Amino acid sequence: MRLRPAVPVLPSLLVASRLEPLLLAQPADSRPAALLDEIGAATLVLGTALGGGFLALPHATAPAGCLPATAVLTLCWLFLLLESLLVADLVIDATSEASPGGTPSFDSLGRAAFGDAGGAAVSATFLVLMLTTLVAQIAKASELAGGGAFGAAPRSLRCALLTAPLAVIARCAPPRLLGRLNGALTVGFVASAASLFVRGSQLASWSRLSRADWSVAAAAAPSLLQLHVYCEVVPTVVELLGRDRRRVRRALL
């Protein structure tokens, strides 16, 4: 007897291997593994948007005050969200139309939209942005981890020792494992930052929250956009979620 879509499926059937055809007939996002993938993709976005630059947020927002900075942060978030949704749609459409065997790069998207010269410009901009961000983060990490015998080594060697394991993992590990590893690291970072805020709250002067200087609020926007940009991981999110437009949009939101 053929199973009609309206008939509910018992949770126990979802893990029964003998009913695999029935499982595959259900929506992809109803399976526990698919839910974990969405959570991993969302934490990948979160970890990229926060990152080490998150610690520079008070310095960038303090001149304007709490309310103006909150307004600028909200506008920056909205801009980055719309940007990421646009890039996700471009990646999904390009994957289905031109390159079904793999995820398009920013270079291929740029060449498809603007020709060879435009693609080269997009690639160069993306490369410079990523390299400058990585160099700054690796250099700072080598300073923070500069204790003991490790700290006595030259800075170039410290940077190489910090980068090599991450490069091997990023190059060899499958995207799903990378997503879950990043999720674990993101949770750890958020927990560490939360504990820092709790300890620092005892020293806070809460009356300063009422101060507002709207004249300097807009000047913080470029710094905030740079601190929280996560567009570079959107193609990875698309790949992690099987190019399912609805699931990708949920993860980005």
PDB file of C-alpha atoms in Angstrom:
ATOM      1  CA  MET A   1       0.000   0.000   0.000  1.00  0.00           C
ATOM      2  CA  ARG A   2       1.386   3.388  -0.957  1.00  0.00           C
ATOM      3  CA  LEU A   3       1.952   5.804   1.905  1.00  0.00           C
ATOM      4  CA  ARG A   4       0.178   9.112   1.495  1.00  0.00           C
ATOM      5  CA  PRO A   5       2.064  12.301   2.445  1.00  0.00           C
ATOM      6  CA  ALA A   6      -0.632  13.260   4.948  1.00  0.00           C
ATOM      7  CA  VAL A   7       0.054  10.208   7.142  1.00  0.00           C
ATOM      8  CA  PRO A   8       2.363  11.117  10.053  1.00  0.00           C
ATOM      9  CA  VAL A   9       5.585   9.150  10.425  1.00  0.00           C
ATOM     10  CA  LEU A  10       6.557   7.851  13.864  1.00  0.00           C
ATOM     11  CA  PRO A  11       9.918   9.072  15.175  1.00  0.00           C
ATOM     12  CA  SER A  12      11.095   5.484  15.570  1.00  0.00           C
ATOM     13  CA  LEU A  13      10.691   4.934  11.844  1.00  0.00           C
ATOM     14  CA  LEU A  14      13.132   7.726  11.116  1.00  0.00           C
ATOM     15  CA  VAL A  15      16.018   5.650  12.442  1.00  0.00           C
ATOM     16  CA  ALA A  16      14.974   2.299  11.012  1.00  0.00           C
ATOM     17  CA  SER A  17      17.306   1.343   8.194  1.00  0.00           C
ATOM     18  CA  ARG A  18      14.795  -1.024   6.617  1.00  0.00           C
ATOM     19  CA  LEU A  19      12.518   1.956   5.975  1.00  0.00           C
ATOM     20  CA  GLU A  20      15.181   4.088   4.304  1.00  0.00           C
ATOM     21  CA  PRO A  21      12.979   4.849   1.247  1.00  0.00           C
ATOM     22  CA  LEU A  22      10.320   6.236   3.580  1.00  0.00           C
ATOM     23  CA  LEU A  23      12.923   8.354   5.354  1.00  0.00           C
ATOM     24  CA  LEU A  24      14.205   9.787   2.117  1.00  0.00           C
ATOM     25  CA  ALA A  25      10.661  10.699   1.154  1.00  0.00           C
ATOM     26  CA  GLN A  26      10.459  13.104   4.082  1.00  0.00           C
ATOM     27  CA  PRO A  27      11.670  16.728   3.822  1.00  0.00           C
ATOM     28  CA  ALA A  28      15.444  16.993   4.209  1.00  0.00           C
ATOM     29  CA  ASP A  29      15.200  19.413   7.101  1.00  0.00           C
ATOM     30  CA  SER A  30      13.032  17.013   9.161  1.00  0.00           C
ATOM     31  CA  ARG A  31      15.940  14.659   9.858  1.00  0.00           C
ATOM     32  CA  PRO A  32      18.130  15.071  12.954  1.00  0.00           C
ATOM     33  CA  ALA A  33      21.346  15.085  10.897  1.00  0.00           C
ATOM     34  CA  ALA A  34      19.970  17.854   8.691  1.00  0.00           C
ATOM     35  CA  LEU A  35      19.065  19.894  11.769  1.00  0.00           C
ATOM     36  CA  LEU A  36      22.623  19.502  13.059  1.00  0.00           C
ATOM     37  CA  ASP A  37      23.916  20.681   9.685  1.00  0.00           C
ATOM     38  CA  GLU A  38      21.745  23.807   9.894  1.00  0.00           C
ATOM     39  CA  ILE A  39      22.961  24.520  13.414  1.00  0.00           C
ATOM     40  CA  GLY A  40      26.554  24.014  12.253  1.00  0.00           C
ATOM     41  CA  ALA A  41      26.041  26.383   9.329  1.00  0.00           C
ATOM     42  CA  ALA A  42      24.466  28.994  11.603  1.00  0.00           C
ATOM     43  CA  THR A  43      27.357  28.766  14.070  1.00  0.00           C
ATOM     44  CA  LEU A  44      29.787  29.099  11.146  1.00  0.00           C
ATOM     45  CA  VAL A  45      28.103  32.396  10.267  1.00  0.00           C
ATOM     46  CA  LEU A  46      28.044  33.434  13.917  1.00  0.00           C
ATOM     47  CA  GLY A  47      31.701  32.592  14.473  1.00  0.00           C
ATOM     48  CA  THR A  48      32.750  34.497  11.373  1.00  0.00           C
ATOM     49  CA  ALA A  49      30.605  37.516  12.229  1.00  0.00           C
ATOM     50  CA  LEU A  50      31.995  37.669  15.763  1.00  0.00           C
ATOM     51  CA  GLY A  51      35.590  36.491  15.485  1.00  0.00           C
ATOM     52  CA  GLY A  52      38.506  38.119  17.251  1.00  0.00           C
ATOM     53  CA  GLY A  53      37.495  41.545  15.947  1.00  0.00           C
ATOM     54  CA  PHE A  54      34.471  41.378  18.228  1.00  0.00           C
ATOM     55  CA  LEU A  55      36.736  42.467  21.087  1.00  0.00           C
ATOM     56  CA  ALA A  56      37.338  45.777  19.270  1.00  0.00           C
ATOM     57  CA  LEU A  57      33.611  46.563  19.270  1.00  0.00           C
ATOM     58  CA  PRO A  58      33.678  48.798  22.399  1.00  0.00           C
ATOM     59  CA  HIS A  59      36.468  50.910  20.934  1.00  0.00           C
ATOM     60  CA  ALA A  60      34.512  51.424  17.699  1.00  0.00           C
ATOM     61  CA  THR A  61      31.176  52.228  19.338  1.00  0.00           C
ATOM     62  CA  ALA A  62      32.172  54.134  22.501  1.00  0.00           C
ATOM     63  CA  PRO A  63      32.424  57.618  20.891  1.00  0.00           C
ATOM     64  CA  ALA A  64      28.793  57.535  19.734  1.00  0.00           C
ATOM     65  CA  GLY A  65      27.233  56.070  22.861  1.00  0.00           C
ATOM     66  CA  CYS A  66      24.851  53.176  23.410  1.00  0.00           C
ATOM     67  CA  LEU A  67      21.723  54.176  21.479  1.00  0.00           C
ATOM     68  CA  PRO A  68      23.439  55.567  18.333  1.00  0.00           C
ATOM     69  CA  ALA A  69      25.829  52.612  18.252  1.00  0.00           C
ATOM     70  CA  THR A  70      22.915  50.177  18.562  1.00  0.00           C
ATOM     71  CA  ALA A  71      21.142  51.864  15.650  1.00  0.00           C
ATOM     72  CA  VAL A  72      24.267  51.711  13.459  1.00  0.00           C
ATOM     73  CA  LEU A  73      24.880  48.073  14.434  1.00  0.00           C
ATOM     74  CA  THR A  74      21.306  47.186  13.466  1.00  0.00           C
ATOM     75  CA  LEU A  75      21.668  48.864  10.069  1.00  0.00           C
ATOM     76  CA  CYS A  76      25.014  47.128   9.492  1.00  0.00           C
ATOM     77  CA  TRP A  77      23.466  43.773  10.407  1.00  0.00           C
ATOM     78  CA  LEU A  78      20.594  44.357   7.988  1.00  0.00           C
ATOM     79  CA  PHE A  79      23.007  45.314   5.192  1.00  0.00           C
ATOM     80  CA  LEU A  80      25.177  42.228   5.779  1.00  0.00           C
ATOM     81  CA  LEU A  81      22.100  39.984   5.942  1.00  0.00           C
ATOM     82  CA  LEU A  82      20.754  41.262   2.609  1.00  0.00           C
ATOM     83  CA  GLU A  83      24.230  40.926   1.106  1.00  0.00           C
ATOM     84  CA  SER A  84      24.573  37.327   2.289  1.00  0.00           C
ATOM     85  CA  LEU A  85      21.106  36.379   1.016  1.00  0.00           C
ATOM     86  CA  LEU A  86      21.980  37.854  -2.378  1.00  0.00           C
ATOM     87  CA  VAL A  87      25.280  35.963  -2.540  1.00  0.00           C
ATOM     88  CA  ALA A  88      23.548  32.737  -1.481  1.00  0.00           C
ATOM     89  CA  ASP A  89      20.986  33.079  -4.264  1.00  0.00           C
ATOM     90  CA  LEU A  90      23.752  33.753  -6.796  1.00  0.00           C
ATOM     91  CA  VAL A  91      25.732  30.719  -5.641  1.00  0.00           C
ATOM     92  CA  ILE A  92      22.708  28.413  -5.715  1.00  0.00           C
ATOM     93  CA  ASP A  93      21.587  29.615  -9.157  1.00  0.00           C
ATOM     94  CA  ALA A  94      25.105  29.376 -10.589  1.00  0.00           C
ATOM     95  CA  THR A  95      25.515  25.881  -9.140  1.00  0.00           C
ATOM     96  CA  SER A  96      22.318  24.600 -10.738  1.00  0.00           C
ATOM     97  CA  GLU A  97      22.889  26.297 -14.086  1.00  0.00           C
ATOM     98  CA  ALA A  98      26.622  26.275 -14.792  1.00  0.00           C
ATOM     99  CA  SER A  99      28.574  24.093 -12.388  1.00  0.00           C
ATOM    100  CA  PRO A 100      26.504  21.233 -10.957  1.00  0.00           C
ATOM    101  CA  GLY A 101      29.670  19.432  -9.854  1.00  0.00           C
ATOM    102  CA  GLY A 102      30.868  22.006  -7.341  1.00  0.00           C
ATOM    103  CA  THR A 103      30.240  25.265  -5.554  1.00  0.00           C
ATOM    104  CA  PRO A 104      31.023  28.414  -7.593  1.00  0.00           C
ATOM    105  CA  SER A 105      33.722  30.742  -6.341  1.00  0.00           C
ATOM    106  CA  PHE A 106      33.575  34.522  -6.086  1.00  0.00           C
ATOM    107  CA  ASP A 107      35.814  34.576  -9.150  1.00  0.00           C
ATOM    108  CA  SER A 108      33.347  32.604 -11.271  1.00  0.00           C
ATOM    109  CA  LEU A 109      30.418  34.663  -9.984  1.00  0.00           C
ATOM    110  CA  GLY A 110      32.263  37.887 -10.802  1.00  0.00           C
ATOM    111  CA  ARG A 111      33.181  36.712 -14.295  1.00  0.00           C
ATOM    112  CA  ALA A 112      29.609  35.616 -14.986  1.00  0.00           C
ATOM    113  CA  ALA A 113      28.230  39.001 -13.914  1.00  0.00           C
ATOM    114  CA  PHE A 114      30.939  41.446 -15.029  1.00  0.00           C
ATOM    115  CA  GLY A 115      33.172  39.608 -17.501  1.00  0.00           C
ATOM    116  CA  ASP A 116      36.828  38.691 -17.106  1.00  0.00           C
ATOM    117  CA  ALA A 117      37.916  42.140 -15.909  1.00  0.00           C
ATOM    118  CA  GLY A 118      35.128  42.283 -13.340  1.00  0.00           C
ATOM    119  CA  GLY A 119      35.893  38.761 -12.149  1.00  0.00           C
ATOM    120  CA  ALA A 120      39.561  39.650 -11.679  1.00  0.00           C
ATOM    121  CA  ALA A 121      38.585  42.768  -9.705  1.00  0.00           C
ATOM    122  CA  VAL A 122      36.218  40.786  -7.461  1.00  0.00           C
ATOM    123  CA  SER A 123      38.881  38.121  -6.874  1.00  0.00           C
ATOM    124  CA  ALA A 124      41.573  40.688  -6.067  1.00  0.00           C
ATOM    125  CA  THR A 125      39.298  42.530  -3.624  1.00  0.00           C
ATOM    126  CA  PHE A 126      38.291  39.304  -1.903  1.00  0.00           C
ATOM    127  CA  LEU A 127      41.905  38.089  -1.711  1.00  0.00           C
ATOM    128  CA  VAL A 128      43.186  41.348  -0.211  1.00  0.00           C
ATOM    129  CA  LEU A 129      40.372  41.411   2.356  1.00  0.00           C
ATOM    130  CA  MET A 130      40.980  37.813   3.438  1.00  0.00           C
ATOM    131  CA  LEU A 131      44.776  38.089   3.539  1.00  0.00           C
ATOM    132  CA  THR A 132      44.833  41.301   5.568  1.00  0.00           C
ATOM    133  CA  THR A 133      42.311  39.865   8.032  1.00  0.00           C
ATOM    134  CA  LEU A 134      44.232  36.608   8.425  1.00  0.00           C
ATOM    135  CA  VAL A 135      47.594  38.326   8.819  1.00  0.00           C
ATOM    136  CA  ALA A 136      46.220  40.592  11.559  1.00  0.00           C
ATOM    137  CA  GLN A 137      44.598  37.706  13.437  1.00  0.00           C
ATOM    138  CA  ILE A 138      47.617  35.375  13.176  1.00  0.00           C
ATOM    139  CA  ALA A 139      50.011  38.122  14.274  1.00  0.00           C
ATOM    140  CA  LYS A 140      47.866  38.920  17.310  1.00  0.00           C
ATOM    141  CA  ALA A 141      47.479  35.235  18.162  1.00  0.00           C
ATOM    142  CA  SER A 142      51.260  34.815  18.159  1.00  0.00           C
ATOM    143  CA  GLU A 143      51.494  37.645  20.713  1.00  0.00           C
ATOM    144  CA  LEU A 144      48.766  36.241  22.968  1.00  0.00           C
ATOM    145  CA  ALA A 145      50.363  32.779  22.922  1.00  0.00           C
ATOM    146  CA  GLY A 146      53.855  34.125  23.481  1.00  0.00           C
ATOM    147  CA  GLY A 147      54.624  32.611  26.870  1.00  0.00           C
ATOM    148  CA  GLY A 148      57.380  30.187  27.811  1.00  0.00           C
ATOM    149  CA  ALA A 149      59.619  28.546  25.235  1.00  0.00           C
ATOM    150  CA  PHE A 150      57.068  29.305  22.527  1.00  0.00           C
ATOM    151  CA  GLY A 151      57.406  33.016  23.212  1.00  0.00           C
ATOM    152  CA  ALA A 152      61.182  32.848  22.852  1.00  0.00           C
ATOM    153  CA  ALA A 153      60.879  31.705  19.228  1.00  0.00           C
ATOM    154  CA  PRO A 154      60.926  34.274  16.420  1.00  0.00           C
ATOM    155  CA  ARG A 155      57.532  35.738  15.552  1.00  0.00           C
ATOM    156  CA  SER A 156      57.601  34.244  12.052  1.00  0.00           C
ATOM    157  CA  LEU A 157      58.112  30.760  13.531  1.00  0.00           C
ATOM    158  CA  ARG A 158      55.328  31.275  16.077  1.00  0.00           C
ATOM    159  CA  CYS A 159      52.951  32.342  13.317  1.00  0.00           C
ATOM    160  CA  ALA A 160      53.908  29.308  11.221  1.00  0.00           C
ATOM    161  CA  LEU A 161      53.391  26.906  14.132  1.00  0.00           C
ATOM    162  CA  LEU A 162      49.975  28.399  14.844  1.00  0.00           C
ATOM    163  CA  THR A 163      48.897  28.384  11.207  1.00  0.00           C
ATOM    164  CA  ALA A 164      50.134  24.956  10.064  1.00  0.00           C
ATOM    165  CA  PRO A 165      47.653  22.777  12.037  1.00  0.00           C
ATOM    166  CA  LEU A 166      44.735  24.992  11.044  1.00  0.00           C
ATOM    167  CA  ALA A 167      45.791  24.897   7.390  1.00  0.00           C
ATOM    168  CA  VAL A 168      45.983  21.085   7.426  1.00  0.00           C
ATOM    169  CA  ILE A 169      42.558  20.769   9.050  1.00  0.00           C
ATOM    170  CA  ALA A 170      40.969  23.293   6.677  1.00  0.00           C
ATOM    171  CA  ARG A 171      42.505  21.580   3.645  1.00  0.00           C
ATOM    172  CA  CYS A 172      41.880  17.930   4.537  1.00  0.00           C
ATOM    173  CA  ALA A 173      38.733  17.830   6.702  1.00  0.00           C
ATOM    174  CA  PRO A 174      35.304  17.514   5.042  1.00  0.00           C
ATOM    175  CA  PRO A 175      33.055  20.608   5.123  1.00  0.00           C
ATOM    176  CA  ARG A 176      30.599  19.021   7.570  1.00  0.00           C
ATOM    177  CA  LEU A 177      33.353  18.288  10.102  1.00  0.00           C
ATOM    178  CA  LEU A 178      34.754  21.796   9.687  1.00  0.00           C
ATOM    179  CA  GLY A 179      31.323  23.263  10.315  1.00  0.00           C
ATOM    180  CA  ARG A 180      30.864  21.337  13.553  1.00  0.00           C
ATOM    181  CA  LEU A 181      34.408  22.069  14.723  1.00  0.00           C
ATOM    182  CA  ASN A 182      33.820  25.764  14.091  1.00  0.00           C
ATOM    183  CA  GLY A 183      30.541  25.506  15.989  1.00  0.00           C
ATOM    184  CA  ALA A 184      32.324  24.097  19.038  1.00  0.00           C
ATOM    185  CA  LEU A 185      34.960  26.830  18.887  1.00  0.00           C
ATOM    186  CA  THR A 186      32.261  29.480  18.515  1.00  0.00           C
ATOM    187  CA  VAL A 187      30.406  28.230  21.581  1.00  0.00           C
ATOM    188  CA  GLY A 188      33.658  28.330  23.519  1.00  0.00           C
ATOM    189  CA  PHE A 189      34.387  31.879  22.388  1.00  0.00           C
ATOM    190  CA  VAL A 190      30.889  33.093  23.274  1.00  0.00           C
ATOM    191  CA  ALA A 191      31.127  31.451  26.697  1.00  0.00           C
ATOM    192  CA  SER A 192      34.521  33.077  27.318  1.00  0.00           C
ATOM    193  CA  ALA A 193      33.243  36.496  26.226  1.00  0.00           C
ATOM    194  CA  ALA A 194      30.150  36.101  28.419  1.00  0.00           C
ATOM    195  CA  SER A 195      32.271  35.310  31.460  1.00  0.00           C
ATOM    196  CA  LEU A 196      34.431  38.347  30.698  1.00  0.00           C
ATOM    197  CA  PHE A 197      31.360  40.564  30.501  1.00  0.00           C
ATOM    198  CA  VAL A 198      29.988  39.209  33.771  1.00  0.00           C
ATOM    199  CA  ARG A 199      33.247  39.919  35.575  1.00  0.00           C
ATOM    200  CA  GLY A 200      33.569  43.354  33.967  1.00  0.00           C
ATOM    201  CA  SER A 201      29.992  44.350  34.740  1.00  0.00           C
ATOM    202  CA  GLN A 202      31.015  44.996  38.331  1.00  0.00           C
ATOM    203  CA  LEU A 203      33.270  47.805  37.130  1.00  0.00           C
ATOM    204  CA  ALA A 204      30.814  49.281  34.625  1.00  0.00           C
ATOM    205  CA  SER A 205      29.418  52.791  34.951  1.00  0.00           C
ATOM    206  CA  TRP A 206      25.838  52.167  33.793  1.00  0.00           C
ATOM    207  CA  SER A 207      24.924  55.852  33.823  1.00  0.00           C
ATOM    208  CA  ARG A 208      27.052  56.339  30.693  1.00  0.00           C
ATOM    209  CA  LEU A 209      24.513  54.367  28.676  1.00  0.00           C
ATOM    210  CA  SER A 210      22.385  57.512  28.494  1.00  0.00           C
ATOM    211  CA  ARG A 211      25.093  59.447  26.641  1.00  0.00           C
ATOM    212  CA  ALA A 212      24.483  59.813  22.888  1.00  0.00           C
ATOM    213  CA  ASP A 213      26.378  61.601  20.133  1.00  0.00           C
ATOM    214  CA  TRP A 214      24.613  60.994  16.833  1.00  0.00           C
ATOM    215  CA  SER A 215      27.098  63.166  14.938  1.00  0.00           C
ATOM    216  CA  VAL A 216      29.839  60.522  15.124  1.00  0.00           C
ATOM    217  CA  ALA A 217      27.634  57.427  14.830  1.00  0.00           C
ATOM    218  CA  ALA A 218      27.957  57.064  11.056  1.00  0.00           C
ATOM    219  CA  ALA A 219      31.744  57.173  11.263  1.00  0.00           C
ATOM    220  CA  ALA A 220      31.699  53.810  13.059  1.00  0.00           C
ATOM    221  CA  ALA A 221      29.873  52.019  10.215  1.00  0.00           C
ATOM    222  CA  PRO A 222      32.963  51.039   8.125  1.00  0.00           C
ATOM    223  CA  SER A 223      34.673  49.557  11.171  1.00  0.00           C
ATOM    224  CA  LEU A 224      31.549  47.688  12.222  1.00  0.00           C
ATOM    225  CA  LEU A 225      31.024  46.266   8.737  1.00  0.00           C
ATOM    226  CA  GLN A 226      34.624  45.053   8.647  1.00  0.00           C
ATOM    227  CA  LEU A 227      34.346  43.553  12.128  1.00  0.00           C
ATOM    228  CA  HIS A 228      31.184  41.588  11.392  1.00  0.00           C
ATOM    229  CA  VAL A 229      31.384  40.708   7.698  1.00  0.00           C
ATOM    230  CA  TYR A 230      30.721  37.020   7.017  1.00  0.00           C
ATOM    231  CA  CYS A 231      29.956  36.971   3.302  1.00  0.00           C
ATOM    232  CA  GLU A 232      33.075  34.886   2.607  1.00  0.00           C
ATOM    233  CA  VAL A 233      31.553  31.803   4.258  1.00  0.00           C
ATOM    234  CA  VAL A 234      28.236  31.930   2.373  1.00  0.00           C
ATOM    235  CA  PRO A 235      29.402  29.502  -0.383  1.00  0.00           C
ATOM    236  CA  THR A 236      30.459  27.060   2.349  1.00  0.00           C
ATOM    237  CA  VAL A 237      27.058  27.409   4.026  1.00  0.00           C
ATOM    238  CA  VAL A 238      25.385  26.663   0.686  1.00  0.00           C
ATOM    239  CA  GLU A 239      27.517  23.537   0.279  1.00  0.00           C
ATOM    240  CA  LEU A 240      26.900  22.362   3.855  1.00  0.00           C
ATOM    241  CA  LEU A 241      23.134  22.604   3.417  1.00  0.00           C
ATOM    242  CA  GLY A 242      22.954  20.853   0.060  1.00  0.00           C
ATOM    243  CA  ARG A 243      22.109  24.030  -1.882  1.00  0.00           C
ATOM    244  CA  ASP A 244      18.654  24.048  -0.332  1.00  0.00           C
ATOM    245  CA  ARG A 245      17.550  27.677  -0.587  1.00  0.00           C
ATOM    246  CA  ARG A 246      15.114  27.526   2.327  1.00  0.00           C
ATOM    247  CA  ARG A 247      17.622  25.910   4.708  1.00  0.00           C
ATOM    248  CA  VAL A 248      20.370  28.341   3.678  1.00  0.00           C
ATOM    249  CA  ARG A 249      18.136  31.320   4.392  1.00  0.00           C
ATOM    250  CA  ARG A 250      17.221  29.905   7.812  1.00  0.00           C
ATOM    251  CA  ALA A 251      20.906  29.479   8.697  1.00  0.00           C
ATOM    252  CA  LEU A 252      21.753  33.021   7.586  1.00  0.00           C
ATOM    253  CA  LEU A 253      18.872  34.479   9.577  1.00  0.00           C
TER     254      LEU A 253
END
